[in-house]
Coordinates of C-alpha atoms in Angstrom, one line a residue:
Chain L
X640 CA -23.6 96.5 144.7
X641 CA -21.6 96.0 141.6
X642 CA -20.5 99.0 139.5
X643 CA -18.8 99.6 136.2
X644 CA -17.1 102.9 135.6
X645 CA -16.2 104.4 132.2
X646 CA -14.0 107.5 132.4
X647 CA -11.0 108.3 130.4
X648 CA -9.5 110.9 132.8
X649 CA -7.2 109.0 135.2
X650 CA -7.7 111.5 138.1
X651 CA -11.5 111.4 137.9
X652 CA -11.5 107.6 137.4
X653 CA -9.5 107.1 140.6
X654 CA -11.7 109.6 142.4
X655 CA -14.9 108.0 141.4
X656 CA -13.5 104.5 142.3
X657 CA -12.4 105.8 145.7
X658 CA -15.8 107.4 146.5
X659 CA -17.9 104.4 145.3
X660 CA -15.7 102.0 147.2
X661 CA -15.8 104.1 150.3
X662 CA -19.6 103.7 150.3
X663 CA -19.5 99.9 149.9
X664 CA -19.9 99.6 146.1
X665 CA -17.8 96.9 144.4
X666 CA -16.1 98.3 141.3
X667 CA -16.0 95.3 139.0
X668 CA -14.6 96.9 135.9
X669 CA -13.1 100.2 134.8
X670 CA -13.2 101.2 131.1
X671 CA -11.4 104.2 129.6
X672 CA -12.4 103.9 125.9
X673 CA -15.7 104.2 124.2
X674 CA -15.6 101.0 122.1
X675 CA -15.0 98.9 125.3
X676 CA -18.2 100.1 127.1
X677 CA -20.7 98.0 125.3
X678 CA -18.9 94.6 125.5
X679 CA -17.9 95.2 129.2
X680 CA -21.4 96.1 130.3
X681 CA -23.2 93.3 128.4
X682 CA -20.7 90.9 129.9
X683 CA -20.6 92.1 133.5
X684 CA -24.2 93.2 133.8
X685 CA -23.5 95.4 136.8
X686 CA -26.1 96.7 139.2
X687 CA -25.3 100.2 137.9
X688 CA -22.9 101.8 135.4
X689 CA -21.3 105.2 135.7
X690 CA -20.4 106.6 132.2
X691 CA -18.6 109.7 131.1
X692 CA -20.3 111.2 128.0
X693 CA -17.1 112.1 126.2
X694 CA -14.7 109.2 125.7
X695 CA -11.9 108.3 123.3
X696 CA -11.3 107.8 120.4
X697 CA -13.6 110.5 119.0
X698 CA -14.1 112.5 122.2
X699 CA -17.6 113.4 121.2
X700 CA -20.6 111.7 122.8
X701 CA -19.5 108.1 122.7
X702 CA -20.5 107.4 126.3
X703 CA -24.0 108.6 125.7
X704 CA -24.3 106.6 122.5
X705 CA -23.0 103.5 124.3
X706 CA -25.5 104.1 127.1
X707 CA -28.4 104.1 124.6
X708 CA -27.0 101.1 122.8
X709 CA -26.4 99.1 126.0
X710 CA -30.0 99.6 127.1
X711 CA -31.1 98.2 123.8
X712 CA -29.1 95.1 124.4
X713 CA -29.8 94.8 128.1
X714 CA -33.1 96.6 128.6
X715 CA -33.3 98.6 131.8
X716 CA -29.6 98.3 132.8
X717 CA -29.3 101.2 135.2
X718 CA -26.9 103.8 133.9
X719 CA -25.8 107.1 135.4
X720 CA -24.2 109.4 132.8
X721 CA -21.8 112.1 134.0
X722 CA -20.8 115.0 131.9
X723 CA -18.8 118.2 132.0
X724 CA -21.9 120.0 130.7
X725 CA -25.6 119.0 130.5
X726 CA -27.9 119.2 127.5
X727 CA -31.7 118.6 127.7
X728 CA -31.4 117.1 124.2
X729 CA -29.2 114.3 125.6
X730 CA -31.4 113.8 128.6
X731 CA -34.3 113.2 126.3
X732 CA -32.3 110.7 124.2
X733 CA -31.3 108.8 127.4
X734 CA -34.9 108.5 128.4
X735 CA -36.1 107.6 125.0
X736 CA -36.6 104.0 125.8
X737 CA -39.1 105.1 128.4
X738 CA -37.7 103.0 131.2
X739 CA -36.3 104.1 134.5
X740 CA -32.9 103.5 135.9
X741 CA -31.3 106.5 134.2
X742 CA -29.4 109.3 135.6
X743 CA -27.7 112.3 133.9
X744 CA -25.6 114.5 136.1
X745 CA -22.9 117.2 135.9
X746 CA -19.6 116.0 137.0
X747 CA -19.5 118.8 139.6
X748 CA -22.3 117.0 141.5
X749 CA -19.8 114.2 142.5
X750 CA -18.2 116.7 144.9
X751 CA -21.3 116.6 147.0
X752 CA -20.5 113.0 147.8
X753 CA -23.6 112.1 149.8
X754 CA -25.9 113.4 147.2
X755 CA -24.0 111.7 144.4
X756 CA -24.1 108.3 146.2
X757 CA -27.8 108.8 146.8
X758 CA -28.2 109.4 143.0
X759 CA -26.3 106.3 142.1
X760 CA -28.4 104.3 144.5
X761 CA -31.7 105.7 143.1
X762 CA -30.6 104.9 139.5
X763 CA -29.6 101.4 140.5
X764 CA -33.1 101.0 142.1
X765 CA -34.7 102.0 138.7
X766 CA -35.3 105.7 139.5
X767 CA -34.7 108.6 137.2
X768 CA -32.3 111.4 138.3
X769 CA -31.9 114.4 136.2
X770 CA -29.4 117.2 136.9
X771 CA -30.9 120.3 138.5
X772 CA -29.4 122.3 135.7
X773 CA -31.3 120.4 133.0
X774 CA -34.4 120.8 135.1
X775 CA -33.8 124.5 135.6
X776 CA -33.2 125.1 131.9
X777 CA -36.4 123.4 131.1
X778 CA -38.4 125.1 133.9
X779 CA -36.9 128.4 132.8
X780 CA -38.6 128.0 129.4
X781 CA -41.9 127.4 131.2
X782 CA -44.0 127.6 128.1
X783 CA -45.0 123.9 127.9
X784 CA -47.0 122.1 130.5
X785 CA -49.2 125.2 130.8
X786 CA -51.9 122.9 132.1
X787 CA -50.0 122.4 135.3
X788 CA -50.2 124.8 138.2
X789 CA -47.0 126.4 139.5
X790 CA -46.9 124.0 142.5
X791 CA -47.4 121.0 140.2
X792 CA -44.5 122.1 138.0
X793 CA -42.4 122.5 141.1
X794 CA -43.3 118.9 142.2
X795 CA -42.5 117.7 138.6
X796 CA -39.2 119.4 138.7
X797 CA -38.3 117.7 142.0
X798 CA -39.5 114.4 140.6
X799 CA -37.3 114.9 137.6
X800 CA -34.3 115.4 139.8
X801 CA -35.1 111.9 141.2
X802 CA -36.5 112.7 144.6
X803 CA -39.0 110.4 146.4
X804 CA -42.3 111.6 147.6
X805 CA -41.0 111.9 151.1
X806 CA -38.0 113.9 150.0
X807 CA -40.2 116.2 147.9
X808 CA -42.5 116.8 150.8
X809 CA -39.5 117.7 153.0
X810 CA -38.1 120.2 150.5
X811 CA -41.4 121.9 149.7
X812 CA -42.5 121.9 153.4
X813 CA -45.8 120.1 152.7
X814 CA -47.1 116.7 153.8
X815 CA -46.3 113.6 151.9
X816 CA -50.0 113.2 151.3
X817 CA -50.2 116.6 149.5
X818 CA -47.2 115.6 147.3
X819 CA -48.9 112.4 146.2
X820 CA -52.0 114.4 145.5
X821 CA -50.0 116.7 143.3
X822 CA -48.4 113.8 141.6
X823 CA -51.7 112.2 140.8
X824 CA -52.9 115.5 139.4
X825 CA -49.8 115.7 137.2
X826 CA -50.4 112.1 135.9
X827 CA -54.0 112.9 135.1
X828 CA -53.2 116.2 133.4
X829 CA -50.5 114.7 131.3
X830 CA -52.8 111.8 130.4
X831 CA -50.7 109.0 132.0
X832 CA -53.0 106.2 133.0
X833 CA -52.4 104.3 136.3
X834 CA -49.8 101.6 135.9
X835 CA -46.6 100.8 137.7
X836 CA -45.8 103.9 139.6
X837 CA -42.1 104.2 138.9
X838 CA -42.6 103.9 135.2
X839 CA -45.2 106.7 135.3
X840 CA -42.7 108.9 137.0
X841 CA -40.3 108.3 134.1
X842 CA -43.1 109.1 131.6
X843 CA -43.9 112.3 133.4
X844 CA -40.3 113.4 133.3
X845 CA -40.1 112.5 129.7
X846 CA -43.2 114.5 128.9
X847 CA -41.5 117.3 130.7
X848 CA -38.4 116.9 128.6
X849 CA -40.3 116.4 125.4
X850 CA -42.7 119.2 125.6
Chain H
X1387 CA -47.3 131.3 96.0
X1388 CA -49.4 128.4 94.7
X1389 CA -51.8 128.8 91.8
X1390 CA -49.6 131.4 90.1
X1391 CA -48.0 129.1 87.6
X1392 CA -50.9 129.1 85.2
X1393 CA -51.0 132.9 84.7
X1394 CA -47.3 133.3 85.5
X1395 CA -46.1 133.6 81.9
X1396 CA -48.7 136.3 81.2
X1397 CA -47.6 138.3 84.3
X1398 CA -43.9 137.8 83.3
X1399 CA -44.6 139.0 79.8
X1400 CA -46.4 142.1 81.0
X1401 CA -43.6 142.9 83.4
X1402 CA -41.1 142.5 80.6
X1403 CA -43.1 144.8 78.4
X1404 CA -43.1 147.4 81.1
X1405 CA -39.4 147.0 81.5
X1406 CA -39.0 147.2 77.7
X1407 CA -40.8 150.6 77.7
X1408 CA -38.6 151.8 80.6
X1409 CA -35.5 150.7 78.7
X1410 CA -36.5 152.7 75.6
X1411 CA -36.9 155.8 77.7
X1412 CA -33.6 155.2 79.5
X1413 CA -31.8 154.4 76.3
X1414 CA -32.6 157.8 74.9
X1415 CA -30.9 159.5 77.9
X1416 CA -27.6 157.9 76.9
X1417 CA -27.2 160.3 74.0
X1418 CA -27.0 163.5 76.0
X1419 CA -24.7 161.8 78.5
X1420 CA -22.4 160.8 75.6
X1421 CA -22.2 164.4 74.4
X1422 CA -21.8 165.8 77.9
X1423 CA -18.9 163.5 78.6
X1424 CA -17.1 164.4 75.3
X1425 CA -17.6 168.1 75.8
X1426 CA -16.3 168.1 79.4
X1427 CA -13.4 166.1 78.3
X1428 CA -12.5 168.6 75.6
X1429 CA -13.1 171.5 77.9
X1430 CA -10.6 170.2 80.5
X1431 CA -7.7 172.4 79.1
X1432 CA -10.0 175.4 78.8
X1433 CA -10.1 177.2 82.1
X1434 CA -10.2 173.9 83.8
X1435 CA -14.0 173.7 83.4
X1436 CA -13.7 170.0 82.8
X1437 CA -12.0 169.6 86.2
X1438 CA -15.4 170.3 87.7
X1439 CA -17.7 169.1 84.9
X1440 CA -16.1 165.7 84.1
X1441 CA -16.5 164.2 87.6
X1442 CA -20.1 165.5 87.7
X1443 CA -20.9 164.0 84.4
X1444 CA -19.2 160.7 85.4
X1445 CA -21.3 160.6 88.5
X1446 CA -24.4 160.9 86.3
X1447 CA -23.1 158.2 83.9
X1448 CA -22.4 155.9 86.9
X1449 CA -25.8 156.4 88.2
X1450 CA -27.3 155.6 84.8
X1451 CA -25.0 152.5 84.4
X1452 CA -25.9 151.3 87.9
X1453 CA -29.6 151.6 86.9
X1454 CA -28.9 149.4 83.9
X1455 CA -27.1 146.9 86.2
X1456 CA -30.0 146.8 88.5
X1457 CA -32.5 146.4 85.7
X1458 CA -30.4 143.5 84.3
X1459 CA -30.6 142.0 87.8
X1460 CA -34.4 141.9 87.5
X1461 CA -34.0 139.6 84.5
X1462 CA -31.5 137.3 86.2
X1463 CA -28.3 138.8 84.9
X1464 CA -26.2 139.9 87.8
X1465 CA -23.6 142.6 87.0
X1466 CA -21.3 143.7 89.8
X1467 CA -20.0 147.3 90.1
X1468 CA -16.5 147.7 88.9
X1469 CA -15.6 151.1 90.3
X1470 CA -12.5 151.7 92.3
X1471 CA -13.3 152.8 95.8
X1472 CA -12.9 156.6 96.5
X1473 CA -9.5 157.4 98.0
X1474 CA -9.8 158.9 101.5
X1475 CA -8.4 162.4 100.6
X1476 CA -10.6 163.2 97.7
X1477 CA -12.6 166.4 98.0
X1478 CA -15.9 167.3 96.3
X1479 CA -14.0 169.1 93.5
X1480 CA -10.5 169.4 92.4
X1481 CA -7.6 167.6 90.7
X1482 CA -7.6 164.6 93.0
X1483 CA -11.2 163.8 92.2
X1484 CA -10.6 164.3 88.5
X1485 CA -7.6 162.1 88.7
X1486 CA -9.5 159.4 90.6
X1487 CA -12.3 159.4 88.0
X1488 CA -10.3 159.6 84.9
X1489 CA -7.8 156.8 85.8
X1490 CA -10.5 154.3 86.6
X1491 CA -10.8 152.0 83.6
X1492 CA -14.4 151.6 84.5
X1493 CA -15.1 155.2 83.6
X1494 CA -13.9 154.5 80.1
X1495 CA -15.8 151.3 79.8
X1496 CA -19.0 153.0 80.9
X1497 CA -18.3 155.6 78.2
X1498 CA -17.8 152.9 75.6
X1499 CA -21.2 151.5 76.7
X1500 CA -23.2 154.7 76.2
X1501 CA -23.8 154.4 72.5
X1502 CA -24.1 150.6 72.0
X1503 CA -26.1 150.5 75.2
X1504 CA -28.5 153.1 73.8
X1505 CA -28.8 151.3 70.5
X1506 CA -29.3 147.9 72.2
X1507 CA -31.9 149.4 74.5
X1508 CA -33.9 151.0 71.7
X1509 CA -33.8 148.0 69.4
X1510 CA -34.5 145.3 72.0
X1511 CA -37.0 147.6 73.8
X1512 CA -38.9 148.1 70.6
X1513 CA -38.8 144.5 69.8
X1514 CA -40.2 143.6 73.2
X1515 CA -43.1 145.9 72.7
X1516 CA -43.6 145.4 68.9
X1517 CA -44.7 141.8 68.8
X1518 CA -47.4 142.0 71.6
X1519 CA -48.5 145.3 70.1
X1520 CA -49.0 143.8 66.7
X1521 CA -51.0 141.1 68.4
X1522 CA -53.3 143.6 70.0
X1523 CA -53.6 145.4 66.7
X1524 CA -54.8 142.1 65.1
X1525 CA -57.4 141.6 67.9
X1526 CA -58.9 145.1 67.7
X1527 CA -58.4 145.5 64.0
X1528 CA -61.6 143.8 62.9
X1529 CA -64.0 145.9 65.0
X1530 CA -62.1 149.0 64.0
X1531 CA -62.2 148.1 60.3
X1532 CA -65.9 147.4 60.4
X1533 CA -66.5 150.6 62.3
X1534 CA -64.5 152.8 60.0
X1535 CA -65.2 150.8 56.9
X1536 CA -62.2 152.4 55.7
X1537 CA -59.4 151.3 53.4
X1538 CA -57.4 148.4 54.7
X1539 CA -54.2 146.7 53.6
X1540 CA -54.0 143.4 55.5
X1541 CA -52.9 141.6 58.6
X1542 CA -50.6 138.6 59.2
X1543 CA -50.9 136.1 56.5
X1544 CA -54.1 137.7 55.1
X1545 CA -52.5 140.2 53.0
X1546 CA -54.4 142.0 51.6
X1547 CA -57.7 141.6 53.4
X1548 CA -60.4 141.4 50.8
X1549 CA -63.6 140.9 52.8
X1550 CA -65.1 141.0 56.3
X1551 CA -64.9 137.2 56.4
X1552 CA -61.1 137.4 55.9
X1553 CA -61.0 140.2 58.4
X1554 CA -62.2 137.8 61.1
X1555 CA -59.0 135.7 60.6
X1556 CA -56.9 138.5 62.0
X1557 CA -58.3 137.8 65.5
X1558 CA -56.9 134.4 66.1
X1559 CA -53.6 135.5 64.5
X1560 CA -53.5 138.5 66.7
X1561 CA -54.0 136.3 69.8
X1562 CA -51.2 134.1 68.6
X1563 CA -48.9 137.1 68.1
X1564 CA -49.8 138.5 71.5
X1565 CA -49.1 135.2 73.2
X1566 CA -45.9 134.7 71.3
X1567 CA -44.9 138.3 72.2
X1568 CA -45.6 137.8 75.9
X1569 CA -43.6 134.6 75.9
X1570 CA -40.7 136.1 74.0
X1571 CA -40.6 139.4 75.9
X1572 CA -38.7 138.2 79.1
X1573 CA -36.1 136.5 76.9
X1574 CA -35.5 139.7 75.0
X1575 CA -35.1 141.5 78.3
X1576 CA -32.5 138.9 79.3
X1577 CA -30.7 139.4 76.1
X1578 CA -30.5 143.1 76.8
X1579 CA -29.2 142.3 80.2
X1580 CA -26.5 140.2 78.7
X1581 CA -25.7 142.9 76.2
X1582 CA -25.2 145.4 79.0
X1583 CA -23.1 142.9 80.9
X1584 CA -20.8 142.7 78.0
X1585 CA -19.9 146.4 78.6
X1586 CA -20.7 147.0 82.3
X1587 CA -19.3 144.0 84.1
X1588 CA -16.0 144.4 85.8
X1589 CA -13.0 143.1 83.9
X1590 CA -11.1 140.2 85.4
X1591 CA -8.5 142.6 86.9
X1592 CA -11.2 144.9 88.3
X1593 CA -13.0 141.9 89.7
X1594 CA -9.8 140.8 91.5
X1595 CA -9.3 144.3 92.8
X1596 CA -12.8 144.4 94.2
X1597 CA -12.3 141.0 95.8
X1598 CA -9.1 142.1 97.4
X1599 CA -10.8 145.2 98.8
X1600 CA -13.6 143.1 100.2
X1601 CA -11.2 140.5 101.7
X1602 CA -9.1 143.2 103.3
X1603 CA -12.2 144.6 105.0
X1604 CA -13.5 141.3 106.2
X1605 CA -10.1 140.2 107.3
X1606 CA -9.6 143.3 109.4
X1607 CA -13.1 142.8 110.9
X1608 CA -12.3 139.2 111.7
X1609 CA -9.0 140.0 113.2
X1610 CA -10.5 142.7 115.4
X1611 CA -13.3 140.4 116.5
X1612 CA -10.9 137.6 117.3
X1613 CA -8.6 139.9 119.3
X1614 CA -11.6 141.2 121.2
X1615 CA -12.8 137.7 121.9
X1616 CA -9.3 136.6 123.1
X1617 CA -9.2 139.6 125.4
X1618 CA -12.6 138.7 126.8
X1619 CA -11.6 135.1 127.4
X1620 CA -8.3 136.2 129.1
X1621 CA -10.2 138.6 131.4
X1622 CA -12.8 136.1 132.3
X1623 CA -10.3 133.4 133.1
X1624 CA -8.1 135.8 135.0
X1625 CA -10.8 137.4 137.1
X1626 CA -13.0 134.3 137.4
X1627 CA -11.8 130.8 137.5
X1628 CA -8.1 131.5 138.1
X1629 CA -8.8 133.8 141.1
X1630 CA -11.2 131.2 142.5
X1631 CA -8.7 128.4 142.2
X1632 CA -6.1 130.5 144.0
X1633 CA -8.5 131.2 146.9
X1634 CA -9.4 127.5 146.8
X1635 CA -5.8 126.6 147.4
X1636 CA -5.5 129.1 150.2
X1637 CA -8.7 127.8 151.9
X1638 CA -7.6 124.2 151.7
X1639 CA -4.1 125.1 152.9
X1640 CA -5.6 126.8 155.9
X1641 CA -7.9 123.9 156.6
X1642 CA -4.9 121.6 156.5
X1643 CA -3.3 123.7 159.2
X1644 CA -6.4 123.7 161.3
X1645 CA -7.5 120.2 160.9
X1646 CA -6.0 119.1 164.3
X1647 CA -6.2 122.2 166.3
X1648 CA -9.7 123.2 165.3
X1649 CA -11.5 120.5 163.3
X1650 CA -14.8 122.3 163.4
X1651 CA -13.4 125.4 161.5
X1652 CA -11.4 123.2 159.2
X1653 CA -14.6 121.4 158.2
X1654 CA -16.4 124.7 157.5
X1655 CA -13.4 125.8 155.4
X1656 CA -13.4 122.6 153.4
X1657 CA -17.1 122.9 152.6
X1658 CA -16.5 126.5 151.6
X1659 CA -13.7 125.3 149.4
X1660 CA -16.0 122.8 147.7
X1661 CA -18.6 125.5 147.0
X1662 CA -15.9 127.7 145.6
X1663 CA -14.8 124.9 143.3
X1664 CA -18.4 124.4 142.0
X1665 CA -18.6 128.1 141.3
X1666 CA -15.3 128.0 139.4
X1667 CA -16.7 125.1 137.3
X1668 CA -19.9 126.9 136.5
X1669 CA -17.9 129.9 135.3
X1670 CA -15.6 127.7 133.2
X1671 CA -18.6 126.0 131.7
X1672 CA -20.2 129.3 130.7
X1673 CA -16.9 130.4 129.2
X1674 CA -16.5 127.2 127.2
X1675 CA -20.0 127.4 125.9
X1676 CA -19.3 130.9 124.7
X1677 CA -16.1 129.8 122.9
X1678 CA -17.3 126.6 121.4
X1679 CA -20.4 124.9 122.8
X1680 CA -19.7 121.3 123.7
X1681 CA -22.9 120.0 122.0
X1682 CA -21.6 121.6 118.7
X1683 CA -18.3 119.8 119.1
X1684 CA -20.1 116.5 119.8
X1685 CA -23.0 116.7 117.4
X1686 CA -22.2 119.3 114.8
X1687 CA -24.5 122.0 113.6
X1688 CA -27.6 119.9 113.2
X1689 CA -27.5 118.6 116.8
X1690 CA -26.4 121.9 118.3
X1691 CA -29.3 123.8 116.7
X1692 CA -31.8 121.1 117.8
X1693 CA -30.4 121.4 121.4
X1694 CA -30.8 125.2 121.1
X1695 CA -34.4 124.9 119.9
X1696 CA -35.2 122.5 122.7
X1697 CA -34.4 125.1 125.4
X1698 CA -35.9 128.0 123.5
X1699 CA -38.6 129.9 125.3
X1700 CA -40.6 130.1 122.2
X1701 CA -41.7 126.8 120.6
X1702 CA -39.2 126.3 117.8
X1703 CA -39.1 123.7 115.1
X1704 CA -35.9 122.7 113.2
X1705 CA -36.0 121.5 109.7
X1706 CA -32.7 120.3 108.4
X1707 CA -31.2 118.0 105.8
X1708 CA -27.6 118.4 106.9
X1709 CA -25.7 115.2 106.9
X1710 CA -22.2 114.6 108.3
X1711 CA -20.1 117.4 109.6
X1712 CA -19.2 120.7 108.0
X1713 CA -15.8 122.4 108.3
X1714 CA -15.4 123.4 112.0
X1715 CA -15.1 127.2 111.4
X1716 CA -18.2 127.3 109.1
X1717 CA -20.1 125.2 111.6
X1718 CA -19.2 127.5 114.4
X1719 CA -20.0 130.7 112.4
X1720 CA -23.4 129.2 111.4
X1721 CA -24.2 128.1 114.9
X1722 CA -23.5 131.4 116.5
X1723 CA -25.4 133.2 113.8
X1724 CA -28.5 131.0 114.3
X1725 CA -28.1 131.3 118.1
X1726 CA -28.0 135.1 117.8
X1727 CA -31.0 135.1 115.5
X1728 CA -33.0 132.9 117.9
X1729 CA -32.0 135.0 120.9
X1730 CA -33.3 138.1 119.0
X1731 CA -36.6 136.2 118.4
X1732 CA -36.9 135.6 122.1
X1733 CA -35.9 139.1 123.1
X1734 CA -37.7 141.3 120.7
X1735 CA -40.3 139.5 118.5
X1736 CA -43.2 138.6 120.9
X1737 CA -43.6 135.6 118.7
X1738 CA -45.6 132.5 119.5
X1739 CA -43.7 130.3 117.1
X1740 CA -40.2 130.2 115.5
X1741 CA -38.5 127.9 113.0
X1742 CA -35.0 127.2 111.8
X1743 CA -34.4 125.6 108.5
X1744 CA -31.0 124.5 107.4
X1745 CA -30.4 123.1 103.9
X1746 CA -27.4 122.6 101.6
X1747 CA -27.5 123.4 97.9
X1748 CA -24.3 122.0 96.6
X1749 CA -21.6 124.1 98.3
X1750 CA -24.0 126.6 99.7
X1751 CA -25.4 126.3 103.2
X1752 CA -28.7 128.1 103.5
X1753 CA -30.0 129.0 106.9
X1754 CA -33.3 130.6 107.7
X1755 CA -34.6 131.7 111.0
X1756 CA -38.2 133.0 111.1
X1757 CA -40.9 133.8 113.5
X1758 CA -44.5 135.0 113.6
X1759 CA -43.7 138.0 115.7
X1760 CA -44.3 141.7 115.3
X1761 CA -41.4 142.3 112.9
X1762 CA -39.6 145.6 112.6
X1763 CA -36.1 144.2 112.9
X1764 CA -33.6 146.5 111.1
X1765 CA -30.1 145.5 110.1
X1766 CA -29.0 149.1 110.3
X1767 CA -30.2 149.5 113.9
X1768 CA -29.5 146.2 115.7
X1769 CA -25.8 145.8 116.7
X1770 CA -26.5 142.1 117.0
X1771 CA -27.6 141.8 113.4
X1772 CA -24.6 143.8 112.2
X1773 CA -22.3 141.5 114.2
X1774 CA -23.9 138.4 112.7
X1775 CA -23.3 139.8 109.2
X1776 CA -19.7 140.5 110.0
X1777 CA -19.2 137.1 111.4
X1778 CA -20.6 135.5 108.2
X1779 CA -18.7 137.9 106.0
X1780 CA -15.5 136.4 107.2
X1781 CA -16.6 133.2 105.4
X1782 CA -18.0 135.0 102.3
X1783 CA -21.4 134.5 103.8
X1784 CA -24.3 136.9 103.3
X1785 CA -27.3 137.7 105.4
X1786 CA -30.6 139.4 104.6
X1787 CA -33.5 140.3 106.9
X1788 CA -37.1 140.7 105.9
X1789 CA -39.1 142.1 108.7
X1790 CA -42.0 144.4 107.8
X1791 CA -43.7 146.1 110.7
X1792 CA -46.3 143.6 111.9
X1793 CA -44.1 140.7 110.9
X1794 CA -43.2 138.1 110.2
X1795 CA -39.5 138.3 110.4
X1796 CA -37.3 136.1 108.3
X1797 CA -33.5 136.1 108.6
X1798 CA -31.8 134.4 105.7
X1799 CA -28.1 133.5 105.8
X1800 CA -26.0 131.9 103.1
X1801 CA -22.6 130.4 103.7
X1802 CA -20.3 128.7 101.2
X1803 CA -19.2 125.4 102.7
X1804 CA -17.5 122.2 101.7
X1805 CA -18.2 119.1 103.8
X1806 CA -15.3 117.6 105.6
X1807 CA -15.0 114.0 106.7
X1808 CA -18.6 112.6 106.5
X1809 CA -19.2 111.2 109.9
X1810 CA -22.2 109.1 110.7
X1811 CA -24.7 110.9 112.8
X1812 CA -26.7 109.7 115.8
X1813 CA -28.7 106.6 114.9
X1814 CA -30.4 105.9 118.2
X1815 CA -33.8 106.2 116.7
X1816 CA -35.0 108.6 119.3
X1817 CA -37.4 110.7 117.2

């Protein structure tokens, strides 16, 4: 699988490259400045891109802005955004084009290599992976989505973190059938009509972030 | 407040008339104060009576002058208080108090105001009342005249009034005079306010002295707060992340030693080390957020407050017309003040809804945080509120809280600001 990495910090850049290559990814380009992200990605069209939020020259949220801009040019290009901190506001902006293939994780998560690689693969496959901290901060607020039961909220949280039905079933100690029943209930309650399943998952997560 | 405009001028006029009456009553009080001041001044050498009497009389005069300042404020004329702060070692009576009072130029300026102030109050107060009163006279004159059938001289332009028919003309004229009187009354009040200001406002020197006192206080507060903040950061780093990194190094070192002899333990140690490094990162992140939230650095006040609202437990709307970036310290002060206010809403208000509004009026940043909760917030009680005020004071900002029991609570903050480099904001079209 072809990957592009955008990260200005040399140590982290090398670390990411090493980890991804160890798991059989092909790192086709490495970018260390914000303005280079968009041209590189539109040219390489990798299977997945891993971007740092904060990049030179402004060191603000250039990576995030580039991610949003890229997906306007190349709709649905899978992008995993890494950040030193996570902000539900940014998660919402990333998902604003209502397509999958988006991830937003704390940089710390990279240290759990297996889980990180799993996240990259899910994003590449069009899934949505949100950092548990974003999910926790939204769950903590708990006021919206009052229509959902506690269990359904739990399932939605797991879904937001990018888990498959099987993975959710394993984590919550229920059958996969029960999980898909919960998910169907969630879709009904949030008023998401049946369509392509993956996209509905994104919409549900978005509703979750938006509410 | 809608629908008030039509009757607004009548209400304003009536209020001004009431204020005019009050001003006449108060003006009269200036005369005895004038006499008392002179007498106590003259009596100073006599048995030192003045030593006690003069400060007391001055206190009365100051009270009276402050009343005049406040009344001027009702009519849009703000007059700040010019008095020198009381030195620390001044007792209730004695030479030091006498000295403090008598050397303050404001004492003498107050004294100089007593007579002109009284005359101004009497003349302008009478004028305020006279015109509407004459109008009322014109309106009730006719029925009175017909009732008494007495002798009559005239009214307005009908002078003299010769017949009942002419008498009727006094009514429209009276109405016109009343209306004119009501319209003019607030302006007369304002003129009196300006007249008072001429005497009671601090001189340039006094103003500067007040400013220096105020700046000294806020600077001391800011320096204290900064020092406390630095101590907190140092302690957090020292006890938290730093200690964790040291133990991390030790664990990895040990794992390195064991990797060949006992790979199972080494693996356990390494995974422990990884967990420790995550914890250190979490601690650092919290620390950074407390110093300067990353989202504030990245998006400025507007984005940071929106991010705050998004994670608020109570549904919170943000209404803002801020463009570009503000100066970093102002941005930070404003952010932490809003964050504290929102935290208060979540902790104490039992509200179901909150809002933040942020607007700029020229060089003034106006922030408002409100909720529909149970109210009862008190600046004097909450340490959080007092802390916010101090934080804002360092930037010449002000804060006021309106929170009647039963709600709603509205915290209004104003900060002077000058926009620094205008930077284009997010234009991803997300909302």
